[in-house]
mmCIF file with all atom_site columns, C-alpha atoms in Angstrom:
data_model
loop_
_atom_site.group_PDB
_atom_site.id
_atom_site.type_symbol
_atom_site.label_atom_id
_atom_site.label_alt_id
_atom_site.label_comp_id
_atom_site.label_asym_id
_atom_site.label_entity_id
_atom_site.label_seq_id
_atom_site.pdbx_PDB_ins_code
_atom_site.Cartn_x
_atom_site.Cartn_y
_atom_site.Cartn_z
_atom_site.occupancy
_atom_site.B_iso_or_equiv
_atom_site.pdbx_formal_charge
_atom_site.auth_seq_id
_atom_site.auth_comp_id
_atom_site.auth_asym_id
_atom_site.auth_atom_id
_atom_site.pdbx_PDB_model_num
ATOM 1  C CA . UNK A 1 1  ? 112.411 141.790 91.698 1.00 51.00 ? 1  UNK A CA 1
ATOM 2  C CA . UNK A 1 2  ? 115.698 140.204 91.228 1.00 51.00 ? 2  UNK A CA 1
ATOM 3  C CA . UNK A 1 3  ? 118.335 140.251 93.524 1.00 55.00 ? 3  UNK A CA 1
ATOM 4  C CA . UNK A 1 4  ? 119.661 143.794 93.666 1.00 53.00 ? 4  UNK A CA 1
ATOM 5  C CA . UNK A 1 5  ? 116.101 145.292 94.378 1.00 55.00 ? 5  UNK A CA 1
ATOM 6  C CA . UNK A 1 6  ? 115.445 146.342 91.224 1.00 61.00 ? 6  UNK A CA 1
ATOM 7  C CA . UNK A 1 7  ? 113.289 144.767 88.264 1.00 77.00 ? 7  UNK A CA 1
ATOM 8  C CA . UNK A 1 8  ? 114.731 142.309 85.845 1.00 73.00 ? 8  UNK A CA 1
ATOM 9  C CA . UNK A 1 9  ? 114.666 143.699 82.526 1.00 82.00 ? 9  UNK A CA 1
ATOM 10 C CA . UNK A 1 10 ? 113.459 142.034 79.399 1.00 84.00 ? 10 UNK A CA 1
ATOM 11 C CA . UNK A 1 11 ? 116.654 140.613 78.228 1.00 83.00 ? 11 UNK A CA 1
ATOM 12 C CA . UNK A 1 12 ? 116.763 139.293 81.388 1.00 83.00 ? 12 UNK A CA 1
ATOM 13 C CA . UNK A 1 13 ? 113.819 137.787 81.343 1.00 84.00 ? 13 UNK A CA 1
ATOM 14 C CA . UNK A 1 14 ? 114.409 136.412 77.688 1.00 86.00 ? 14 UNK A CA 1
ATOM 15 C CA . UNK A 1 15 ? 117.667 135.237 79.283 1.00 85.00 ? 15 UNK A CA 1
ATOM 16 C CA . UNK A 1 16 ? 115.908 133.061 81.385 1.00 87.00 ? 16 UNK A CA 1
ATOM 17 C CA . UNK A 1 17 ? 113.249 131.311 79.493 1.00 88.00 ? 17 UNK A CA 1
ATOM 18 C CA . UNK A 1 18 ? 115.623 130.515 76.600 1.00 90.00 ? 18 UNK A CA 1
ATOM 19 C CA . UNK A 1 19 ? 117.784 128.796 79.602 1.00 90.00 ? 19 UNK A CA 1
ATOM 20 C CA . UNK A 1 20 ? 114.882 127.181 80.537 1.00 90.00 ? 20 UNK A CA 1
ATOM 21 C CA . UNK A 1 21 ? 113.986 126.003 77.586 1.00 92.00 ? 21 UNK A CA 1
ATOM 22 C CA . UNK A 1 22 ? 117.512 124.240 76.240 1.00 92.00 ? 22 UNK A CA 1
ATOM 23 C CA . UNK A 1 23 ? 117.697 123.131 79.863 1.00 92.00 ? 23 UNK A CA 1
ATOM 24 C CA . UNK A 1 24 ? 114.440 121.143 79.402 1.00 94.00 ? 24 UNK A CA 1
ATOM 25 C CA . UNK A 1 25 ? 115.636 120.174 75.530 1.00 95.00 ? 25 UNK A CA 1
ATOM 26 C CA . UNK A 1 26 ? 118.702 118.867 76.816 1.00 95.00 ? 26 UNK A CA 1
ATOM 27 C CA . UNK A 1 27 ? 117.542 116.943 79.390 1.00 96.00 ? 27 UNK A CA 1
ATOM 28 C CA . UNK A 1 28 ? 114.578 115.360 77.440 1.00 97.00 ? 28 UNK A CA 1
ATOM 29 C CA . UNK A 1 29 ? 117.253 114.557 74.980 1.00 97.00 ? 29 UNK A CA 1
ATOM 30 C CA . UNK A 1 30 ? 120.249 112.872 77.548 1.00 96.00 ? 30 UNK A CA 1
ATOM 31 C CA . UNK A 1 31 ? 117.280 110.812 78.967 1.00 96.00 ? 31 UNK A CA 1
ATOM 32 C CA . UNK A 1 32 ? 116.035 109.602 75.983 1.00 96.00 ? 32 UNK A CA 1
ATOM 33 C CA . UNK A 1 33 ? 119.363 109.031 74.940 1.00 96.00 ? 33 UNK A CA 1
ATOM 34 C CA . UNK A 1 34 ? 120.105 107.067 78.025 1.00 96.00 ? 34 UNK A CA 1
ATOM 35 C CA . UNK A 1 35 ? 116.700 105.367 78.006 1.00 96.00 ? 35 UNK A CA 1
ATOM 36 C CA . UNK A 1 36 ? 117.342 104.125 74.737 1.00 95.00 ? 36 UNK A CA 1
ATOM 37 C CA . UNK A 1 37 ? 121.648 102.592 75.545 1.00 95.00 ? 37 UNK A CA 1
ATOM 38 C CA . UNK A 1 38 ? 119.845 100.685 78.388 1.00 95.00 ? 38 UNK A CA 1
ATOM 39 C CA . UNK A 1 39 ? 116.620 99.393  77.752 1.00 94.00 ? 39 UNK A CA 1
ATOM 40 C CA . UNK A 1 40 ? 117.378 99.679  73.776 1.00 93.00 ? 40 UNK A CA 1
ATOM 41 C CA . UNK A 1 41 ? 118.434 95.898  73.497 1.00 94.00 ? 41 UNK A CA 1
ATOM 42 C CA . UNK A 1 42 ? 115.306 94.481  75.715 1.00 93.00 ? 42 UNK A CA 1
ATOM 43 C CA . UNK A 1 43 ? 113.126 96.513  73.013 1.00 91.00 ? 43 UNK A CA 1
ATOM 44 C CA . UNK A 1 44 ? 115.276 95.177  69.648 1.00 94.00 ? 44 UNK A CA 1
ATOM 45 C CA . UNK A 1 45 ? 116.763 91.655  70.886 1.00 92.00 ? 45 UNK A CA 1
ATOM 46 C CA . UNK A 1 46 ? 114.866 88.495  72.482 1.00 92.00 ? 46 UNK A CA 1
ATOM 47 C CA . UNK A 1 47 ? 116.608 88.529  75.491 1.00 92.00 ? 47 UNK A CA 1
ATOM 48 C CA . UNK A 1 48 ? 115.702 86.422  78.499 1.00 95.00 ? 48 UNK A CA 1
ATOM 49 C CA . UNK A 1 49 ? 112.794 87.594  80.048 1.00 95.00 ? 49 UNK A CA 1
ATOM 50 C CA . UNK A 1 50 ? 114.273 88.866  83.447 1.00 95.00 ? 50 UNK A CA 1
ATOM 51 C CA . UNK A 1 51 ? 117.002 90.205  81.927 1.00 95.00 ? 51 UNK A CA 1
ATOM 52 C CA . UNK A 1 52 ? 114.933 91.943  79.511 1.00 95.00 ? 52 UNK A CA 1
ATOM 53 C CA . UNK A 1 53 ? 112.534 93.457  82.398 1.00 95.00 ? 53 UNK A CA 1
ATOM 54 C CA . UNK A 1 54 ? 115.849 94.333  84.780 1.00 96.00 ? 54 UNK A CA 1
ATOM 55 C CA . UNK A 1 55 ? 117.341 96.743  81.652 1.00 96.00 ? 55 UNK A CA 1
ATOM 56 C CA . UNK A 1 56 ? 113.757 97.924  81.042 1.00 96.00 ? 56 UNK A CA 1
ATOM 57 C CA . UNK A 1 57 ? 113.170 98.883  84.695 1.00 96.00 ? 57 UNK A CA 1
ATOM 58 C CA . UNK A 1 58 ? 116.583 100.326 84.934 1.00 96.00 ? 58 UNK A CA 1
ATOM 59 C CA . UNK A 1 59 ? 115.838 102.276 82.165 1.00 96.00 ? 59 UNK A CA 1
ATOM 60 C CA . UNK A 1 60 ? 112.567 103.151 83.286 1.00 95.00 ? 60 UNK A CA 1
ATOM 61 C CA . UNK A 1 61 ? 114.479 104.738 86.814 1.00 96.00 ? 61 UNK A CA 1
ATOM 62 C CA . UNK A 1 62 ? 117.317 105.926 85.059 1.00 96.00 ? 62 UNK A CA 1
ATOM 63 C CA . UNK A 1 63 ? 116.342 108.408 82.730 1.00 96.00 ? 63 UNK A CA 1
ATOM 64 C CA . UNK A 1 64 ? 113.947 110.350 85.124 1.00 96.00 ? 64 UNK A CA 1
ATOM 65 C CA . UNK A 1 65 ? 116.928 110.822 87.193 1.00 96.00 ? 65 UNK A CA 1
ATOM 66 C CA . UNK A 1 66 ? 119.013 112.196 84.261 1.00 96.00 ? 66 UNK A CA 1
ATOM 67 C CA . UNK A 1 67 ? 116.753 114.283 83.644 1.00 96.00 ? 67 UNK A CA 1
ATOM 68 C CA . UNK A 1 68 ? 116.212 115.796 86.798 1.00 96.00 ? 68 UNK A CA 1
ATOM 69 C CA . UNK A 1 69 ? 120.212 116.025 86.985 1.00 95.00 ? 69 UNK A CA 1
ATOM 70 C CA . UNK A 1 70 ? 120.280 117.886 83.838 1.00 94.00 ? 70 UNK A CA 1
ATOM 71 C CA . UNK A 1 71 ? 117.445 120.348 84.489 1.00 94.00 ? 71 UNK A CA 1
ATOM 72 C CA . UNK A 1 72 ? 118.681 121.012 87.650 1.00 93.00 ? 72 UNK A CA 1
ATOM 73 C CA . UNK A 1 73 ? 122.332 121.191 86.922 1.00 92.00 ? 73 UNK A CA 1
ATOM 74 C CA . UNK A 1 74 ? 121.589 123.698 83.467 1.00 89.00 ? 74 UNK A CA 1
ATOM 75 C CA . UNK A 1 75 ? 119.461 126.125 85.795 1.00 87.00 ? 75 UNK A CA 1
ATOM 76 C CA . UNK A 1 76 ? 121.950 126.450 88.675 1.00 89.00 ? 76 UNK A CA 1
ATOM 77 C CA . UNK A 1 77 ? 124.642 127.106 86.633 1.00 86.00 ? 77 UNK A CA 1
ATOM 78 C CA . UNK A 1 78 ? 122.728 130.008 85.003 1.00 80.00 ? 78 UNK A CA 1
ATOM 79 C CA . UNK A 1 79 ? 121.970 131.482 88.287 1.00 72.00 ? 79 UNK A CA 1
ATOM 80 C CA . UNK A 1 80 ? 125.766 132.061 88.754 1.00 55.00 ? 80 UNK A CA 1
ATOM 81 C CA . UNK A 1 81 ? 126.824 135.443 88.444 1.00 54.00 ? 81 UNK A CA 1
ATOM 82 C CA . UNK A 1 82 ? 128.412 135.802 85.579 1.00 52.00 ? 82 UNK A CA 1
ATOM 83 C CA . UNK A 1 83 ? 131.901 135.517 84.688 1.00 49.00 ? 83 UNK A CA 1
ATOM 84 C CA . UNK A 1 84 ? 133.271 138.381 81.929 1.00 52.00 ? 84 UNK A CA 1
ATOM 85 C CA . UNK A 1 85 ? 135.199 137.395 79.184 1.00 51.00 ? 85 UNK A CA 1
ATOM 86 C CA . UNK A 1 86 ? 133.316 134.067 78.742 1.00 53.00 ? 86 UNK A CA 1
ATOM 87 C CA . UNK A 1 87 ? 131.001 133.571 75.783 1.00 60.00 ? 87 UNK A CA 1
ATOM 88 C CA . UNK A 1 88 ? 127.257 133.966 76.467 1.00 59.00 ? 88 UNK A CA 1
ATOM 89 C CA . UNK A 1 89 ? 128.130 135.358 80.226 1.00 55.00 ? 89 UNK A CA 1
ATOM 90 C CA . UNK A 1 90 ? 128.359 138.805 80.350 1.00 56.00 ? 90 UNK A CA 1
ATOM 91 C CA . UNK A 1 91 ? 129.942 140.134 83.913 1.00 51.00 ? 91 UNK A CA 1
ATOM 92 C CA . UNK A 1 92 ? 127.647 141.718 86.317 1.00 48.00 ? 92 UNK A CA 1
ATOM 93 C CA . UNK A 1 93 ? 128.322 145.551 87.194 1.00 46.00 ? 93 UNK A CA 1
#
């Protein structure tokens, strides 16, 4: 049932699992991204040792969170209603 009583049809329902699916894409992608700017030179150079295990930590608690930021911030903003006249957003009746 989706939020008008009715039953989400299967656009709709396409609608949501391609959103789910870039939002998990995109987020695996900006944290691996991010992993790789921060703990990317304790992995290619011969840094000090606590140097090198302070980036790879931060790394290692930093990309989870991006992550989770992305995933998060992808699906809420598809549960918006709709706003006409913007691409990919068709206005709710």
């Amino acid at each position: 049932m989706d939020a008008h009583g009715g039953r989400r049809s299967q656009a709709e329902r396409d609608a949501m699992t391609v959103e789910i699916g870039y939002a998990l894409v995109s987020a695996t992608f900006a944290a691996a991204v991010l992993f790789g700017a921060v703990a990317g030179p304790a992995l290619l150079f011969d840094l000090p040792r606590p140097l090198s295990t302070v980036l790879l930590r931060l790394g290692l608690v930093v990309a989870p969170l991006v992550f989770t930021a992305r995933v998060v911030s992808v699906l809420l903003r598809f549960r918006w209603p709709g706003r006409p006249g913007e691409p990919g957003r068709p206005g709710r009746p």
